[in-house]
Structures are given as structure tokens and as C-alpha cells.
Amino acid sequence: MKAFTDLKPIPTLLSPKDLNSWKPIAKREEQQISAIILHSTDKKPSTEYLKLSLENGFFIHFLIDKKGEVYWDPSAFQNVYAASPGMDVVSLHIAYEGSQEQLLQNSIQSKRMETLVKELTESFAIPKSNYDIISQKGVFTHNQAKRRFGGFVDFSPCGGEKALERLLINIGGEYKEEDQWYQRYESGWVLKKENKQRLQETFFPTNGRGISKPEKVSLPSIESDVNGYPTEAYRVKYTFRGKIKPTCIVLHYTAISDYFQSLKTLENRNLTATLMVDKNGKAYQLVDSLEDRAAAATGTNDQCIQIEIIAKDTAELISQPEQTEKVKVLVLELAQKYKIPLNNEDIQSLSGIFSHTQAKKRWGGSIFLNAKDFDPGEEYMELILNSIGGKYFPESEWKNRSSLDWAILYKSFQP
């Protein structure tokens, strides 16, 4: 650290109790370092920020306080800390005290951070750019890292894009807006971003309504025509994505109160569920076969039957008894047909009855992650499971819920 002769050890900011819990999650070789992740303490003073980080199993390598003092872990280049899942092994985590707005007004703190980041990028040949986080090479905000790899606790713009923009420009680097991030509109992001025009231009359905002939309906609770086939007008146009052997069911709600508008929305986004249950309690098969792979819930599509339920929100779902009764019957029929357990304990096993919310918390892959539990709502899941002789597990009892493998973490704080 040639530009710094006055670095202070981070342990001086920790209490004796916190020192006992301060340890890396792994060791690394210096040549593994290829990225810097920028964090902010926001409204918390440095000492509280570090304390909360340790209490929740996280930590950082550098901290720059409002006076411009730089604190560091003297073994920063060898120590791996949990702070940004998916990036930790290759990253140096740098936090600045205060909010982005405060940093932009604090010339001393800003200059110290620029000097630190400039030296680190040049010492470790880290690109001075936020363009390609998929490569794990560059300088990024924690916000960008979470959008790609997950590990959300909250959805605040952690690290500050404006702060990063000025930093990169001032050290001779290149800053890209979110729309310009490498492959931002492609699959693989935990928090997806969609280009509606592109989706519509590239949607060439191969199956469904008016295109392919479905199999006859195999469950009594599903609506059919006089010949026993799914009702054609209620089917979706979709891209065939192969077959599955169902081991689980995922329940969704449409966030739209109209059946045909919901159908149109699926087609506009090149998505499909397996089944959809209207407000009047009628269930329709959208695809040619129950075992056609749906595209509705990342991480589960390869093994799960996806059921969309027409309603604008959980409150409307609860107020539609005919529909609720049909969902119960449908779930039971499917569970019996495919020997699916009636519980929501272990979504990673892909064996059970789960909400889309639970799937999103585990794998992300949605453009909507930052709402309170909805889709279809845990209250609704509890009602369905308990009333069909199953067992509902609240979030605190989901298997491995405290793991850092989840897209949305079960923590109260993150750095």
C-alpha cells in the first residue's frame, strides 16, 4: 500500500466481544483478487456498522470514515469475508461511512477513497470499470453484485451508483449505467431486467392455442371441451421447452384480476404456467400436457407444475372461496398423481408445494423481488396446505433458510 502510510487496523474499532467473532470464512491467494465491491454504512456510524456486520456473519476489508481515516484488515489480501455472495472469494470489500449523498459532499473522504481504489486496481490489475460483473473483474457497487448474484437483505442502492460513477471517472476509469451492463437483459441475473420490445420481437411460439393439439385432460378438476381436450380459447401460446417429471407444485397469483389479460401478459413476456385458475373457480390447462416444461419460477421449472391463480393481490385471493376450493382440489389431484408431499419445508429438494415467493427467495430470477411476501402470499399458502391435510412451515422453519445460498437472505442486516 505505497500511497498509505497511516492505515489503521480495523480491530481498533471493535469491542473485545466482537473481536472474538471476527474471522474470515476462508483464505485465498492474492492472485485470486480481481474485483472491488463498494459498500456504504448509510445512517450508521462505523462502529455500529461493523458490529452489526459481525452479528450477521459478514465483514469487510477496508472502511473509510467521514474524517478520511482508512481502517483495514492487515490480512485483507489473504482473508475472504462473507459480504456479497457470489463475489466474496475474488473481492476486496470497501465501505465508506455515511450515505452516498454525504460522501459526494465530503471531499476529504472522497479523495481518500479514490486514492485507495486507484492503488488497489493498479496493484491487482483490476479493471477500472463496472461493465462486466459476470466476469467478476472490475469495480462494482454492492447493489450491482446483488442484482447479479443475489444475497439481498434489503433493496437499498448499497454502495451508491452516483458515488461509483464519480470515483471511476476520477481515477481514469469507465462507468456504465445499468442498461449498459454486460448482458443485463439476458438470463442469469437474480434480479432480472426485461426489454419488452425485445421480448415481443423474439417471441415465436411453437405450441399452444391455435398452434398445436393438446393431450386430453387427465384430471377431473380441469375444464375440457366436449371431446375431453383443454378448452382451446383459454390456452396460452408458448415456446416448447421440453418435458418434465413433476415432483413439486408452485403456486402463483397473477397480480391481474382478468383471465385473458393475464394470458396476454404471459405471452408478452414469453412465459407460461401449466395451469390457471379463474376467479369463478374454473381451472384451465394452458399447455399441451401437464408435463410440458413451464417458464414461471426460476429454479423450479425443470421439475415443478406451475399454477397461476387469478387475483390482483392476496386479499382478493382470500375473498374468492370458489377459486380457493378449486385450488385445493387441483393441488390434491396433482399431488396424488405425481406422489408430491403436501408441505413447503424444503424447496431446494424440489419436492413439495411451494409459493412463488419462496422460489424467488431461494433463486431469484424475477423482475419483482422487493415486495413483501405475496405471490400468492404465505397466508394463502398456509390456508391451502393446512386445509388439505398437509403441513405448512413458516419461513423461519424452511430448510437451510439461514444459508447464504438464498437470493434473499434471512438476515436483519448486511454491509
CSV table of N, CA and C in Angstrom, one decimal, residues 25-92:
chain,number,residue,atom,x,y,z
A,25,ILE,N,-14.1,-16.3,6.4
A,25,ILE,CA,-14.7,-17.6,6.1
A,25,ILE,C,-13.8,-18.5,5.3
A,26,ALA,N,-12.7,-18.0,4.8
A,26,ALA,CA,-11.8,-18.8,4.0
A,26,ALA,C,-10.5,-18.0,3.8
A,27,LYS,N,-9.5,-18.6,3.3
A,27,LYS,CA,-8.2,-18.0,2.9
A,27,LYS,C,-8.1,-18.0,1.3
A,28,ARG,N,-7.3,-17.1,0.8
A,28,ARG,CA,-7.1,-17.1,-0.7
A,28,ARG,C,-5.7,-16.7,-1.0
A,29,GLU,N,-5.3,-16.9,-2.2
A,29,GLU,CA,-4.1,-16.4,-2.8
A,29,GLU,C,-4.3,-15.0,-3.3
A,30,GLU,N,-3.3,-14.1,-3.2
A,30,GLU,CA,-3.5,-12.7,-3.7
A,30,GLU,C,-3.9,-12.6,-5.1
A,31,GLN,N,-3.4,-13.6,-5.9
A,31,GLN,CA,-3.7,-13.5,-7.4
A,31,GLN,C,-5.1,-13.8,-7.7
A,32,GLN,N,-5.9,-14.3,-6.7
A,32,GLN,CA,-7.3,-14.5,-6.9
A,32,GLN,C,-8.1,-13.2,-6.9
A,33,ILE,N,-7.6,-12.2,-6.4
A,33,ILE,CA,-8.3,-10.9,-6.3
A,33,ILE,C,-8.5,-10.3,-7.6
A,34,SER,N,-9.7,-10.0,-8.0
A,34,SER,CA,-10.0,-9.4,-9.3
A,34,SER,C,-11.1,-8.4,-9.3
A,35,ALA,N,-11.6,-8.1,-8.1
A,35,ALA,CA,-12.7,-7.1,-8.0
A,35,ALA,C,-12.7,-6.3,-6.7
A,36,ILE,N,-13.4,-5.2,-6.8
A,36,ILE,CA,-13.7,-4.4,-5.6
A,36,ILE,C,-15.2,-4.2,-5.5
A,37,ILE,N,-15.7,-4.3,-4.3
A,37,ILE,CA,-17.1,-4.1,-4.1
A,37,ILE,C,-17.3,-2.9,-3.1
A,38,LEU,N,-18.0,-1.9,-3.5
A,38,LEU,CA,-18.2,-0.7,-2.8
A,38,LEU,C,-19.5,-0.8,-1.9
A,39,HIS,N,-19.4,-0.5,-0.6
A,39,HIS,CA,-20.5,-0.6,0.3
A,39,HIS,C,-20.5,0.8,1.0
A,40,SER,N,-21.7,1.1,1.7
A,40,SER,CA,-21.8,2.3,2.5
A,40,SER,C,-22.4,1.9,3.8
A,41,THR,N,-22.1,2.7,4.9
A,41,THR,CA,-22.7,2.4,6.2
A,41,THR,C,-24.0,3.1,6.3
A,42,ASP,N,-24.3,4.0,5.4
A,42,ASP,CA,-25.6,4.8,5.3
A,42,ASP,C,-25.7,5.6,6.6
A,43,LYS,N,-26.8,5.4,7.4
A,43,LYS,CA,-27.0,6.2,8.6
A,43,LYS,C,-26.3,5.7,9.8
A,44,LYS,N,-25.6,4.6,9.7
A,44,LYS,CA,-24.9,4.0,10.9
A,44,LYS,C,-23.5,4.5,11.0
A,45,PRO,N,-23.0,4.8,12.2
A,45,PRO,CA,-21.6,5.1,12.4
A,45,PRO,C,-20.8,3.8,12.2
A,46,SER,N,-19.5,4.0,12.0
A,46,SER,CA,-18.7,2.9,11.6
A,46,SER,C,-18.7,1.8,12.6
A,47,THR,N,-18.6,2.1,13.9
A,47,THR,CA,-18.6,1.1,14.9
A,47,THR,C,-19.8,0.2,14.9
A,48,GLU,N,-21.0,0.9,14.8
A,48,GLU,CA,-22.3,0.1,14.8
A,48,GLU,C,-22.3,-0.8,13.5
A,49,TYR,N,-21.9,-0.2,12.4
A,49,TYR,CA,-21.9,-0.9,11.1
A,49,TYR,C,-21.1,-2.2,11.2
A,50,LEU,N,-19.9,-2.1,11.8
A,50,LEU,CA,-19.0,-3.3,11.9
A,50,LEU,C,-19.6,-4.3,12.9
A,51,LYS,N,-20.2,-3.8,14.0
A,51,LYS,CA,-20.8,-4.7,15.0
A,51,LYS,C,-21.9,-5.5,14.4
A,52,LEU,N,-22.8,-4.8,13.7
A,52,LEU,CA,-24.0,-5.5,13.0
A,52,LEU,C,-23.5,-6.4,11.9
A,53,SER,N,-22.4,-6.1,11.2
A,53,SER,CA,-21.9,-7.0,10.2
A,53,SER,C,-21.5,-8.3,10.8
A,54,LEU,N,-20.7,-8.2,11.9
A,54,LEU,CA,-20.2,-9.4,12.6
A,54,LEU,C,-21.4,-10.2,13.1
A,55,GLU,N,-22.4,-9.6,13.7
A,55,GLU,CA,-23.5,-10.3,14.3
A,55,GLU,C,-24.3,-11.1,13.3
A,56,ASN,N,-24.2,-10.6,12.0
A,56,ASN,CA,-25.0,-11.3,11.0
A,56,ASN,C,-24.1,-12.1,10.1
A,57,GLY,N,-22.9,-12.3,10.5
A,57,GLY,CA,-22.0,-13.2,9.8
A,57,GLY,C,-21.2,-12.6,8.6
A,58,PHE,N,-21.1,-11.3,8.5
A,58,PHE,CA,-20.5,-10.6,7.4
A,58,PHE,C,-19.3,-9.8,7.9
A,59,PHE,N,-18.4,-9.3,7.0
A,59,PHE,CA,-17.4,-8.4,7.3
A,59,PHE,C,-16.8,-7.8,6.1
A,60,ILE,N,-16.0,-6.8,6.2
A,60,ILE,CA,-15.3,-6.1,5.1
A,60,ILE,C,-13.8,-6.0,5.3
A,61,HIS,N,-13.1,-5.5,4.3
A,61,HIS,CA,-11.7,-5.4,4.3
A,61,HIS,C,-11.2,-4.0,4.6
A,62,PHE,N,-11.9,-3.0,4.1
A,62,PHE,CA,-11.5,-1.6,4.3
A,62,PHE,C,-12.7,-0.8,4.7
A,63,LEU,N,-12.5,0.3,5.6
A,63,LEU,CA,-13.5,1.2,5.9
A,63,LEU,C,-12.9,2.6,6.0
A,64,ILE,N,-13.6,3.5,5.3
A,64,ILE,CA,-13.1,4.9,5.2
A,64,ILE,C,-14.1,5.8,6.0
A,65,ASP,N,-13.7,6.4,7.1
A,65,ASP,CA,-14.7,7.1,7.9
A,65,ASP,C,-14.8,8.5,7.4
A,66,LYS,N,-15.7,9.3,8.0
A,66,LYS,CA,-16.0,10.6,7.5
A,66,LYS,C,-14.9,11.6,7.6
A,67,LYS,N,-13.9,11.3,8.4
A,67,LYS,CA,-12.7,12.2,8.5
A,67,LYS,C,-11.6,11.8,7.5
A,68,GLY,N,-11.9,10.8,6.7
A,68,GLY,CA,-10.9,10.3,5.8
A,68,GLY,C,-9.9,9.3,6.3
A,69,GLU,N,-10.1,8.9,7.5
A,69,GLU,CA,-9.3,7.8,8.1
A,69,GLU,C,-9.6,6.5,7.4
A,70,VAL,N,-8.6,5.7,7.1
A,70,VAL,CA,-8.7,4.5,6.4
A,70,VAL,C,-8.4,3.3,7.4
A,71,TYR,N,-9.3,2.5,7.6
A,71,TYR,CA,-9.1,1.3,8.5
A,71,TYR,C,-9.1,0.1,7.6
A,72,TRP,N,-8.3,-0.9,8.0
A,72,TRP,CA,-8.2,-2.1,7.2
A,72,TRP,C,-7.9,-3.3,8.0
A,73,ASP,N,-8.1,-4.4,7.4
A,73,ASP,CA,-7.7,-5.7,7.9
A,73,ASP,C,-6.3,-5.9,7.4
A,74,PRO,N,-5.3,-6.0,8.2
A,74,PRO,CA,-3.9,-6.2,7.7
A,74,PRO,C,-3.7,-7.4,6.9
A,75,SER,N,-4.6,-8.4,7.0
A,75,SER,CA,-4.5,-9.6,6.2
A,75,SER,C,-5.6,-9.6,5.1
A,76,ALA,N,-6.0,-8.4,4.7
A,76,ALA,CA,-7.1,-8.2,3.7
A,76,ALA,C,-6.9,-9.0,2.5
A,77,PHE,N,-5.7,-9.1,2.0
A,77,PHE,CA,-5.5,-9.8,0.7
A,77,PHE,C,-5.5,-11.3,0.8
A,78,GLN,N,-5.4,-11.8,2.0
A,78,GLN,CA,-5.5,-13.3,2.2
A,78,GLN,C,-6.8,-13.7,2.8
A,79,ASN,N,-7.6,-12.8,3.4
A,79,ASN,CA,-8.8,-13.2,4.1
A,79,ASN,C,-10.0,-13.0,3.2
A,80,VAL,N,-10.9,-14.0,3.2
A,80,VAL,CA,-12.2,-13.9,2.5
A,80,VAL,C,-13.3,-13.7,3.5
A,81,TYR,N,-14.1,-12.7,3.3
A,81,TYR,CA,-15.2,-12.4,4.2
A,81,TYR,C,-16.5,-12.6,3.4
A,82,ALA,N,-17.5,-13.0,4.1
A,82,ALA,CA,-18.9,-13.0,3.5
A,82,ALA,C,-19.4,-11.6,3.6
A,83,ALA,N,-19.7,-11.1,2.4
A,83,ALA,CA,-20.3,-9.7,2.3
A,83,ALA,C,-21.1,-9.6,1.1
A,84,SER,N,-20.8,-10.3,0.0
A,84,SER,CA,-21.5,-10.3,-1.2
A,84,SER,C,-21.5,-11.6,-1.9
A,85,PRO,N,-22.4,-12.5,-1.5
A,85,PRO,CA,-22.4,-13.9,-2.1
A,85,PRO,C,-22.2,-13.9,-3.6
A,86,GLY,N,-21.3,-14.8,-4.1
A,86,GLY,CA,-21.0,-14.9,-5.5
A,86,GLY,C,-19.8,-14.1,-5.9
A,87,MET,N,-19.4,-13.1,-5.0
A,87,MET,CA,-18.2,-12.3,-5.3
A,87,MET,C,-17.1,-12.3,-4.3
A,88,ASP,N,-17.4,-13.0,-3.2
A,88,ASP,CA,-16.5,-12.8,-2.0
A,88,ASP,C,-15.1,-13.3,-2.2
A,89,VAL,N,-14.9,-14.5,-2.9
A,89,VAL,CA,-13.6,-15.1,-3.0
A,89,VAL,C,-12.7,-14.2,-3.8
A,90,VAL,N,-13.2,-13.4,-4.7
A,90,VAL,CA,-12.3,-12.6,-5.6
A,90,VAL,C,-12.3,-11.1,-5.2
A,91,SER,N,-13.1,-10.7,-4.2
A,91,SER,CA,-13.3,-9.3,-4.0
A,91,SER,C,-12.6,-8.7,-2.7
A,92,LEU,N,-12.3,-7.5,-2.8
A,92,LEU,CA,-12.0,-6.6,-1.7
A,92,LEU,C,-13.2,-5.8,-1.4
